[in-house]
CSV table of C-alpha atoms and ligand atoms in Angstrom, one decimal:
chain,number,residue,atom,x,y,z
A,1,MET,CA,10.5,-0.9,-26.5
A,2,ARG,CA,12.1,1.8,-24.2
A,3,ARG,CA,11.3,5.0,-25.9
A,4,ASN,CA,14.3,7.1,-22.8
A,5,TYR,CA,14.1,10.2,-25.2
A,6,ASP,CA,14.6,12.6,-23.3
A,7,SER,CA,13.7,12.7,-19.2
A,8,CYS,CA,10.1,12.4,-19.7
A,9,LYS,CA,8.6,8.5,-19.1
A,10,ARG,CA,5.8,7.2,-19.8
A,11,VAL,CA,4.4,4.8,-16.7
A,12,LEU,CA,2.2,2.6,-15.6
A,13,VAL,CA,1.4,2.5,-12.2
A,14,THR,CA,-1.4,-0.8,-11.3
A,15,GLY,CA,-4.3,-0.2,-8.3
A,16,GLY,CA,-3.6,3.7,-10.0
A,17,ALA,CA,-7.3,3.9,-8.4
A,18,GLY,CA,-6.7,3.7,-4.7
A,19,PHE,CA,-4.8,4.7,-1.4
A,20,LEU,CA,-1.3,4.2,-2.2
A,21,GLY,CA,-1.0,4.3,-6.0
A,22,SER,CA,-3.4,8.1,-6.4
A,23,HIS,CA,-0.8,9.7,-4.6
A,24,LEU,CA,2.3,8.1,-6.4
A,25,ILE,CA,-0.3,8.9,-9.6
A,26,ASP,CA,0.6,12.8,-8.4
A,27,ARG,CA,4.0,12.4,-7.3
A,28,LEU,CA,5.3,10.6,-11.0
A,29,LEU,CA,2.5,13.5,-12.9
A,30,SER,CA,4.3,16.6,-11.2
A,31,ASP,CA,8.0,15.6,-11.8
A,32,GLY,CA,6.0,15.7,-15.4
A,33,HIS,CA,5.9,11.6,-16.3
A,34,GLU,CA,3.4,10.8,-18.3
A,35,VAL,CA,1.1,7.8,-16.3
A,36,VAL,CA,-1.0,4.7,-17.5
A,37,CYS,CA,-3.0,3.9,-14.7
A,38,ALA,CA,-4.2,0.1,-15.1
A,39,ASP,CA,-7.3,-0.6,-11.7
A,40,ASN,CA,-10.6,-3.3,-11.6
A,41,LEU,CA,-11.6,-0.6,-9.3
A,42,PHE,CA,-11.9,-3.6,-6.6
A,43,THR,CA,-10.7,-1.8,-3.9
A,44,GLY,CA,-10.4,1.6,-5.4
A,45,THR,CA,-12.3,4.7,-7.0
A,46,LYS,CA,-12.8,6.4,-9.3
A,47,HIS,CA,-12.6,9.3,-7.2
A,48,ASN,CA,-8.8,9.2,-5.9
A,49,ILE,CA,-8.4,9.5,-9.4
A,50,GLU,CA,-11.2,12.2,-10.4
A,51,HIS,CA,-8.6,15.6,-9.9
A,52,LEU,CA,-6.7,13.9,-13.1
A,53,HIS,CA,-8.6,13.8,-15.7
A,54,ALA,CA,-8.1,16.6,-17.3
A,55,ASN,CA,-4.5,16.1,-17.4
A,56,PRO,CA,-3.2,14.9,-21.1
A,57,ARG,CA,-0.6,13.3,-19.3
A,58,PHE,CA,-2.6,10.6,-17.3
A,59,GLU,CA,-4.3,7.9,-19.1
A,60,PHE,CA,-7.2,5.3,-17.4
A,61,ILE,CA,-7.8,1.7,-17.9
A,62,ARG,CA,-10.1,-0.2,-16.4
A,63,HIS,CA,-8.4,-3.7,-15.7
A,64,ASP,CA,-7.8,-6.6,-13.8
A,65,ILE,CA,-4.5,-7.4,-13.9
A,66,THR,CA,-4.9,-11.3,-13.5
A,67,PHE,CA,-5.3,-10.5,-17.3
A,68,PRO,CA,-2.8,-10.4,-19.8
A,69,LEU,CA,-2.1,-6.1,-20.7
A,70,TYR,CA,-0.3,-5.5,-23.7
A,71,VAL,CA,0.5,-1.8,-23.4
A,72,GLU,CA,3.9,0.7,-23.8
A,73,VAL,CA,5.2,2.0,-20.7
A,74,ASP,CA,9.6,2.2,-19.7
A,75,GLU,CA,8.7,1.9,-16.1
A,76,ILE,CA,6.4,-0.3,-14.1
A,77,TYR,CA,4.9,0.0,-10.5
A,78,ASN,CA,2.8,-2.7,-9.6
A,79,LEU,CA,0.3,-2.2,-6.9
A,80,ALA,CA,-2.6,-3.6,-8.0
A,81,CYS,CA,-3.7,-6.0,-4.8
A,82,PRO,CA,-6.5,-5.7,-1.4
A,83,ALA,CA,-4.6,-4.1,0.8
A,84,SER,CA,-6.4,-4.3,3.8
A,85,PRO,CA,-8.1,-7.6,6.3
A,86,ILE,CA,-11.1,-7.7,5.8
A,87,GLN,CA,-10.5,-6.1,1.6
A,88,TYR,CA,-8.7,-9.2,0.9
A,89,GLN,CA,-10.1,-12.2,2.7
A,90,HIS,CA,-13.6,-10.9,0.8
A,91,ASP,CA,-12.6,-12.9,-2.1
A,92,PRO,CA,-9.5,-14.8,-1.3
A,93,VAL,CA,-9.1,-16.8,-4.3
A,94,GLN,CA,-9.0,-13.4,-5.8
A,95,THR,CA,-6.6,-11.9,-3.5
A,96,THR,CA,-3.9,-14.4,-4.7
A,97,LYS,CA,-4.8,-14.2,-7.9
A,98,THR,CA,-3.7,-10.7,-8.3
A,99,SER,CA,-0.4,-11.5,-6.6
A,100,VAL,CA,0.8,-14.4,-8.2
A,101,HIS,CA,-1.6,-14.2,-11.5
A,102,GLY,CA,-1.2,-10.3,-11.7
A,103,ALA,CA,3.0,-10.2,-11.1
A,104,ILE,CA,3.0,-13.8,-14.0
A,105,ASN,CA,1.3,-11.4,-16.6
A,106,MET,CA,3.5,-7.5,-15.5
A,107,LEU,CA,6.6,-9.5,-15.4
A,108,GLY,CA,5.8,-10.4,-18.7
A,109,LEU,CA,5.0,-6.8,-20.0
A,110,ALA,CA,8.2,-5.8,-18.3
A,111,LYS,CA,10.7,-8.8,-20.3
A,112,ARG,CA,8.8,-7.7,-22.7
A,113,LEU,CA,9.1,-4.0,-23.0
A,114,LYS,CA,13.2,-4.9,-21.3
A,115,CYS,CA,11.7,-2.2,-18.6
A,116,ARG,CA,12.4,-1.2,-14.6
A,117,ILE,CA,9.5,-3.1,-12.7
A,118,LEU,CA,8.3,-2.7,-8.8
A,119,GLN,CA,6.9,-4.7,-6.8
A,120,ALA,CA,4.5,-3.1,-3.9
A,121,SER,CA,5.6,-6.4,-1.6
A,122,THR,CA,4.8,-6.1,1.8
A,123,SER,CA,5.8,-6.1,6.0
A,124,GLU,CA,3.1,-9.8,6.0
A,125,VAL,CA,5.8,-11.3,4.6
A,126,TYR,CA,7.6,-11.4,8.0
A,127,GLY,CA,4.1,-12.9,9.2
A,128,ASP,CA,3.9,-12.7,13.0
A,129,PRO,CA,7.6,-12.1,12.8
A,130,SER,CA,10.1,-13.9,15.8
A,131,VAL,CA,12.6,-11.2,14.9
A,132,HIS,CA,11.8,-7.6,16.2
A,133,PRO,CA,12.8,-5.7,13.8
A,134,GLN,CA,12.0,-7.6,11.3
A,135,THR,CA,15.8,-7.3,8.5
A,136,GLU,CA,15.6,-8.2,4.9
A,137,ASP,CA,17.0,-11.2,5.1
A,138,TYR,CA,14.4,-12.5,8.1
A,139,TRP,CA,12.3,-14.8,6.1
A,140,GLY,CA,9.5,-14.7,8.2
A,141,HIS,CA,6.8,-16.9,10.5
A,142,VAL,CA,3.4,-17.3,7.9
A,143,ASN,CA,0.8,-19.0,8.2
A,144,PRO,CA,-0.5,-21.0,5.0
A,145,VAL,CA,-3.1,-21.9,5.3
A,146,GLY,CA,-5.0,-19.0,7.6
A,147,PRO,CA,-7.3,-16.4,7.1
A,148,ARG,CA,-4.0,-14.1,6.0
A,149,SER,CA,-2.8,-16.5,3.9
A,150,CYS,CA,-3.8,-15.7,0.5
A,151,TYR,CA,-2.6,-12.4,1.3
A,152,ASP,CA,0.8,-13.5,2.8
A,153,GLU,CA,1.5,-16.1,0.8
A,154,GLY,CA,0.4,-14.7,-2.1
A,155,LYS,CA,2.8,-11.9,-2.1
A,156,ARG,CA,5.7,-13.7,-1.0
A,157,CYS,CA,4.9,-16.2,-4.1
A,158,ALA,CA,4.9,-12.6,-6.2
A,159,GLU,CA,8.4,-11.7,-4.7
A,160,THR,CA,9.5,-15.3,-6.0
A,161,LEU,CA,8.5,-14.5,-8.8
A,162,PHE,CA,10.0,-10.7,-9.3
A,163,PHE,CA,13.8,-12.5,-8.4
A,164,ASP,CA,13.2,-15.8,-11.0
A,165,TYR,CA,11.9,-13.5,-13.6
A,166,HIS,CA,15.1,-11.5,-13.4
A,167,ARG,CA,17.0,-14.6,-12.8
A,168,GLN,CA,16.3,-16.5,-15.8
A,169,CYS,CA,15.5,-13.9,-17.9
A,170,GLY,CA,16.7,-10.6,-17.2
A,171,VAL,CA,14.2,-8.1,-16.4
A,172,GLU,CA,15.0,-5.3,-13.7
A,173,ILE,CA,13.3,-5.7,-11.0
A,174,LYS,CA,12.2,-3.3,-7.9
A,175,VAL,CA,11.1,-5.1,-4.4
A,176,ALA,CA,10.0,-2.8,-1.4
A,177,ARG,CA,8.0,-4.4,1.4
A,178,ILE,CA,5.9,-1.7,2.7
A,179,PHE,CA,4.8,-1.4,6.3
A,180,ASN,CA,1.1,0.5,8.1
A,181,THR,CA,1.0,3.2,6.2
A,182,TYR,CA,-2.1,6.0,6.6
A,183,GLY,CA,-2.5,9.5,5.3
A,184,PRO,CA,-5.8,11.3,3.2
A,185,ARG,CA,-7.8,8.9,0.7
A,186,MET,CA,-7.2,5.5,2.7
A,187,HIS,CA,-10.6,4.0,2.5
A,188,TRP,CA,-12.8,5.3,5.0
A,189,ASN,CA,-14.4,1.5,6.0
A,190,ASP,CA,-11.4,-0.7,4.8
A,191,GLY,CA,-11.1,-2.0,8.6
A,192,ARG,CA,-7.9,-0.4,9.0
A,193,VAL,CA,-6.7,0.6,12.3
A,194,VAL,CA,-5.7,4.3,11.5
A,195,SER,CA,-9.4,4.3,9.0
A,196,ASN,CA,-10.9,2.7,11.8
A,197,PHE,CA,-9.8,5.0,14.6
A,198,ILE,CA,-10.5,8.4,13.3
A,199,ILE,CA,-13.7,7.8,11.9
A,200,GLN,CA,-15.1,6.2,15.2
A,201,ALA,CA,-14.0,9.4,17.3
A,202,LEU,CA,-15.5,11.5,14.5
A,203,SER,CA,-18.5,10.2,14.4
A,204,GLY,CA,-18.5,9.5,18.8
A,205,GLU,CA,-18.5,6.1,18.3
A,206,PRO,CA,-16.9,3.1,20.8
A,207,ILE,CA,-13.3,2.5,19.8
A,208,THR,CA,-12.2,-0.8,19.2
A,209,LEU,CA,-9.2,-2.2,20.2
A,210,TYR,CA,-8.9,-5.8,19.6
A,211,GLY,CA,-7.6,-8.0,22.0
A,212,ASN,CA,-5.8,-5.7,24.4
A,213,GLY,CA,-4.4,-3.1,22.4
A,214,SER,CA,-0.9,-4.4,23.2
A,215,GLN,CA,-0.1,-5.4,19.6
A,216,THR,CA,2.1,-2.9,18.6
A,217,ARG,CA,3.1,-2.0,13.8
A,218,SER,CA,4.7,1.2,13.2
A,219,PHE,CA,2.9,3.7,11.3
A,220,CYS,CA,5.1,5.4,8.0
A,221,TYR,CA,2.5,8.7,6.2
A,222,VAL,CA,2.4,8.2,2.6
A,223,ASP,CA,4.4,11.3,1.4
A,224,ASP,CA,7.0,9.8,3.3
A,225,LEU,CA,6.7,6.0,1.5
A,226,ILE,CA,5.5,7.1,-1.5
A,227,ASP,CA,8.7,8.9,-2.0
A,228,GLY,CA,10.6,5.7,-0.3
A,229,LEU,CA,9.3,3.6,-3.7
A,230,VAL,CA,10.0,6.8,-6.7
A,231,ARG,CA,14.3,6.7,-5.7
A,232,LEU,CA,13.9,3.0,-5.1
A,233,MET,CA,12.8,2.9,-8.9
A,234,ASP,CA,15.3,5.2,-9.3
A,235,SER,CA,18.2,3.5,-7.7
A,236,ARG,CA,21.3,1.7,-9.1
A,237,ALA,CA,20.7,-1.2,-11.5
A,238,SER,CA,22.0,-3.8,-9.2
A,239,PHE,CA,20.2,-2.4,-6.5
A,240,ILE,CA,17.3,-4.9,-6.6
A,241,GLY,CA,15.3,-5.4,-3.0
A,242,PRO,CA,13.6,-6.2,-1.1
A,243,VAL,CA,14.0,-3.3,1.3
A,244,ASN,CA,11.6,-2.7,3.4
A,245,LEU,CA,10.3,0.7,3.8
A,246,GLY,CA,8.5,2.1,6.6
A,247,ASN,CA,8.9,4.1,9.8
A,248,GLU,CA,10.7,2.8,12.9
A,249,GLY,CA,8.9,4.4,15.3
A,250,GLU,CA,6.8,2.3,17.2
A,251,PHE,CA,3.3,2.2,19.0
A,252,SER,CA,1.2,-0.2,20.7
A,253,ILE,CA,-3.2,-0.2,19.4
A,254,ARG,CA,-4.0,1.3,22.7
A,255,GLU,CA,-1.3,4.3,22.4
A,256,LEU,CA,-2.6,5.6,18.8
A,257,ALA,CA,-6.5,4.8,20.0
A,258,ASP,CA,-5.3,7.8,23.0
A,259,LEU,CA,-3.2,9.7,20.1
A,260,VAL,CA,-6.7,10.0,17.6
A,261,LEU,CA,-8.6,10.5,20.6
A,262,ALA,CA,-5.9,13.7,21.5
A,263,GLU,CA,-5.4,14.7,17.6
A,264,THR,CA,-9.8,14.9,17.3
A,265,GLY,CA,-10.7,16.1,20.4
A,266,SER,CA,-13.8,13.0,20.7
A,267,SER,CA,-14.7,12.3,24.1
A,268,SER,CA,-15.1,8.2,22.6
A,269,LYS,CA,-14.8,5.2,24.9
A,270,LEU,CA,-12.8,2.6,23.9
A,271,VAL,CA,-13.7,-2.0,24.0
A,272,ASN,CA,-12.4,-4.1,23.6
A,273,LEU,CA,-12.9,-7.1,21.3
A,274,PRO,CA,-11.4,-10.9,20.1
A,275,LEU,CA,-8.0,-10.6,18.5
A,276,PRO,CA,-8.4,-11.5,15.4
A,277,ARG,CA,-6.9,-14.5,14.1
A,278,ASP,CA,-3.5,-14.5,13.2
A,279,ASP,CA,-3.1,-11.3,14.2
A,280,PRO,CA,1.1,-10.3,14.4
A,281,ARG,CA,2.0,-9.4,17.9
A,282,GLN,CA,4.6,-6.3,17.3
A,283,ARG,CA,6.1,-5.0,13.4
A,284,ARG,CA,9.1,-3.0,12.8
A,285,PRO,CA,11.0,-2.4,10.1
A,286,ASP,CA,15.2,-1.8,10.2
A,287,THR,CA,15.6,0.7,7.7
A,288,SER,CA,19.0,1.3,7.6
A,289,LEU,CA,19.3,-0.7,4.2
A,290,ALA,CA,17.0,1.8,2.6
A,291,ASN,CA,18.9,4.3,4.2
A,292,ALA,CA,21.9,3.7,3.3
A,293,GLU,CA,21.8,2.9,-0.6
A,294,LEU,CA,18.6,5.3,-0.7
A,295,GLY,CA,19.2,7.8,1.6
A,296,TRP,CA,15.8,7.3,2.5
A,297,GLN,CA,14.3,7.9,6.0
A,298,PRO,CA,10.4,8.8,7.0
A,299,THR,CA,10.2,12.9,8.2
A,300,VAL,CA,6.1,12.7,9.9
A,301,ARG,CA,5.7,11.9,12.7
A,302,LEU,CA,2.7,10.3,13.5
A,303,GLN,CA,1.0,12.6,15.4
A,304,ASP,CA,1.7,15.4,12.3
A,305,GLY,CA,0.3,13.0,9.4
A,306,LEU,CA,-2.1,11.9,12.0
A,307,ARG,CA,-3.4,15.5,11.6
A,308,SER,CA,-3.6,15.6,7.4
A,309,THR,CA,-5.7,12.7,7.9
A,310,VAL,CA,-8.0,13.3,10.6
A,311,ALA,CA,-8.4,16.5,9.2
A,312,PHE,CA,-9.5,14.4,5.9
A,313,PHE,CA,-11.3,12.3,6.9
A,314,ARG,CA,-13.2,15.6,8.0
A,315,ARG,CA,-14.0,16.8,4.4
A,316,ASP,CA,-14.4,12.9,3.3
A,317,TYR,CA,-17.4,12.9,5.7
A,318,ALA,CA,-18.3,16.8,4.0
A,319,ARG,CA,-18.4,15.2,0.8
A,320,ARG,CA,-20.1,11.9,1.2
A,321,ALA,CA,-22.8,14.0,3.5
A,322,ARG,CA,-24.3,16.3,0.4
A,323,LYS,CA,-24.0,12.5,-1.8
A,324,GLN,CA,-26.6,11.2,1.3
A,325,GLU,CA,-23.4,8.3,1.6
A,326,GLU,CA,-22.4,6.7,5.0
A,327,PRO,CA,-20.6,7.3,7.6
A,328,HIS,CA,-22.7,9.6,9.1
A,329,LEU,CA,-20.3,11.1,11.3
A,330,VAL,CA,-21.0,14.0,14.2
A,331,ALA,CA,-19.4,17.2,14.3
A,332,VAL,CA,-17.2,16.5,17.8
B,1,LIG,P1,-5.9,-0.3,-2.0
B,1,LIG,O1,-7.0,-1.2,-1.8
B,1,LIG,O2,-6.8,1.2,-1.8
B,1,LIG,O3,-5.2,-0.5,-2.7
B,1,LIG,C1,-5.7,-1.5,-4.6
B,1,LIG,C2,-5.8,-0.9,-5.5
B,1,LIG,O4,-5.2,-1.9,-6.3
B,1,LIG,C3,-7.0,-0.6,-5.5
B,1,LIG,O5,-7.5,0.8,-6.5
B,1,LIG,C4,-8.0,-1.9,-6.4
B,1,LIG,O6,-8.8,-2.0,-6.9
B,1,LIG,C5,-6.7,-2.3,-7.4
B,1,LIG,N1,-7.0,-4.3,-7.1
B,1,LIG,C6,-6.7,-4.9,-6.4
B,1,LIG,N2,-6.7,-5.9,-7.5
B,1,LIG,C7,-6.5,-6.0,-8.5
B,1,LIG,C8,-7.0,-6.4,-10.0
B,1,LIG,N3,-7.1,-7.7,-9.8
B,1,LIG,N4,-6.7,-5.7,-11.4
B,1,LIG,C9,-6.7,-4.3,-10.7
B,1,LIG,N5,-6.4,-3.7,-10.0
B,1,LIG,C10,-6.6,-4.8,-8.7
B,1,LIG,O7,-4.6,-0.2,-1.2
B,1,LIG,P2,-3.0,0.3,-0.8
B,1,LIG,O8,-3.0,0.6,0.4
B,1,LIG,O9,-3.3,1.5,-1.8
B,1,LIG,O10,-2.2,-1.6,-1.7
B,1,LIG,C11,-1.3,-0.9,-2.3
B,1,LIG,C12,-0.1,-1.8,-3.0
B,1,LIG,O11,0.3,-1.8,-1.8
B,1,LIG,C13,-1.1,-3.3,-2.6
B,1,LIG,O12,0.1,-4.0,-3.1
B,1,LIG,C14,-0.9,-3.5,-0.8
B,1,LIG,O13,-0.7,-4.6,-1.3
B,1,LIG,C15,0.9,-3.1,-1.2
B,1,LIG,N6,0.8,-2.5,0.9
B,1,LIG,C16,0.2,-1.6,1.7
B,1,LIG,C17,0.6,-1.1,1.9
B,1,LIG,C18,-0.5,-0.2,3.3
B,1,LIG,O14,-0.2,0.4,4.7
B,1,LIG,N7,-1.5,0.7,2.5
B,1,LIG,C19,1.4,-1.9,3.5
B,1,LIG,C20,1.8,-3.2,2.8
B,1,LIG,C21,1.5,-3.0,1.5
B,2,LIG,N1,1.8,-10.7,-20.8
B,2,LIG,C1,1.4,-9.5,-21.0
B,2,LIG,N2,2.2,-8.5,-21.4
B,2,LIG,C2,2.4,-8.2,-22.2
B,2,LIG,C3,4.0,-9.8,-22.1
B,2,LIG,C4,3.2,-11.0,-21.3
B,2,LIG,O1,0.1,-9.5,-20.0
B,2,LIG,O2,2.5,-7.2,-23.3
B,2,LIG,C5,1.2,-11.3,-20.3
B,2,LIG,C6,1.4,-12.9,-21.3
B,2,LIG,O3,0.0,-13.4,-20.7
B,2,LIG,C7,1.8,-14.3,-20.2
B,2,LIG,C8,2.5,-13.8,-19.2
B,2,LIG,O4,3.1,-12.3,-19.1
B,2,LIG,O5,1.3,-15.1,-19.8
B,2,LIG,C9,4.0,-13.6,-19.0
B,2,LIG,O6,4.9,-14.0,-19.8
B,2,LIG,P1,6.2,-14.5,-20.4
B,2,LIG,O7,6.9,-14.4,-21.7
B,2,LIG,O8,7.0,-14.8,-19.1
B,2,LIG,O9,5.4,-16.5,-20.3
B,2,LIG,P2,4.7,-17.3,-21.8
B,2,LIG,O10,4.5,-15.8,-22.6
B,2,LIG,O11,5.6,-18.0,-22.5
B,2,LIG,O12,3.9,-17.8,-21.3
B,3,LIG,N1,-6.8,-3.1,15.1
B,3,LIG,C1,-7.8,-2.7,15.6
B,3,LIG,N2,-8.7,-2.3,16.2
B,3,LIG,C2,-9.6,-1.7,14.9
B,3,LIG,C3,-9.2,-2.2,13.8
B,3,LIG,C4,-7.4,-3.0,13.7
B,3,LIG,O1,-7.7,-2.8,17.3
B,3,LIG,O2,-10.9,-1.1,14.4
B,3,LIG,C5,-5.7,-3.5,14.7
B,3,LIG,C6,-5.6,-4.9,14.8
B,3,LIG,O3,-5.9,-6.4,15.2
B,3,LIG,C7,-4.4,-4.9,14.2
B,3,LIG,C8,-3.9,-3.8,14.3
B,3,LIG,O4,-4.8,-2.6,14.7
B,3,LIG,O5,-3.6,-5.5,14.9
B,3,LIG,C9,-3.5,-3.2,12.3
B,3,LIG,O6,-4.3,-3.8,12.3
B,3,LIG,P1,-4.5,-3.5,10.7
B,3,LIG,O7,-5.8,-4.2,9.5
B,3,LIG,O8,-4.6,-1.9,10.1
B,3,LIG,O9,-3.5,-3.5,9.5
B,3,LIG,P2,-2.6,-5.1,9.6
B,3,LIG,O10,-3.0,-6.0,11.0
B,3,LIG,O11,-2.6,-5.4,8.7
B,3,LIG,O12,-1.4,-5.2,10.1
């Protein structure tokens, strides 16, 4: 049941204890909304939301979205899903279940509540793309039976479910295809390239370039991405996506390593390790649709975003050291 009695909404964020989810919750609370966070803490941490517990407009529910959830809210952001290759390949069956069963449950909830629901989809739906840059009308080039398939195909099926609940049941949907995003509160050990390189640089360990580092990615700073998600949720009802959200700046992984070394002042050496199977060769969003429909475009340059991300990891290290947790970084 939609309350809608004032501009303050009660918003459900699944995956709210994770990297993107916790930033989204900060934004929604600062916009004056109430937030219910549902998370099973598989890859998220209580630490990401511990600053919110005294806030009377914030509520945490430990819940796995592959099971039904009965709450009363006005809007749903569905972000729950492990997002880094190491984490989503750790239990691939659970990854697919989270995307597929989780989407069915959250869509069932949205259908009952007649409320808007946004899906955090991914550039991985394009697979190893043969169209560059990727536009939303490109159907993708995805291996259905490889190590990344649990994530890629799970997210593709979730998109299908979103569109079918929209066509069949009239659920108001929004589908965002998120490209590589980085920033404070990334996991220090989830194997993603930005966190890996920063941790390696700060600890004086070798920087691990997979392959020769010529593969490309486009890196979006978290604040820009969150702004895109909120604009999409608030956009006109007939605009449902899918819409790319990411930064159009394209960097080779080798270039990223050089930027991280420059920002940290580290003298870590580069080492080449084997390229993981099915690793996409290139990735860059075409964001003209987001720009035209949402008036959105990223504003944070990679160099500037890396500065605050490096600062976060330095503080995070100090916190871990106090708690005697890994990693054991050395000051550089
Ligand atoms: P994250 O791992 O930090 O956050 C995911 C959160 O979902 C975690 O808190 C985790 O505990 C929770 N979760 C996982 N399975 C769950 C389940 N079954 N029930 C309830 N909670 C569950 O990852 P993130 O980077 O914040 O990504 C958030 C969303 O954005 C994901 O859906 C991801 O696929 C999508 N996305 C992220 C990126 C990126 O670059 N960060 C890119 C594309 C898409
Ligand atoms: N669901 C939920 N919360 C709700 C309503 C539904 O978790 O408030 C789940 C429920 O478990 C159901 C799924 O969403 O299996 C899909 O709901 P839908 O109404 O589409 O299908 P049905 O209930 O007919 O299976
Ligand atoms: N990568 C790398 N070294 C690392 C981690 C990742 O060279 O220590 C590469 C990886 O092979 C991929 C790119 O960086 O080409 C981005 O990897 P990430 O896991 O961050 O994201 P995704 O592959 O899902 O875009």
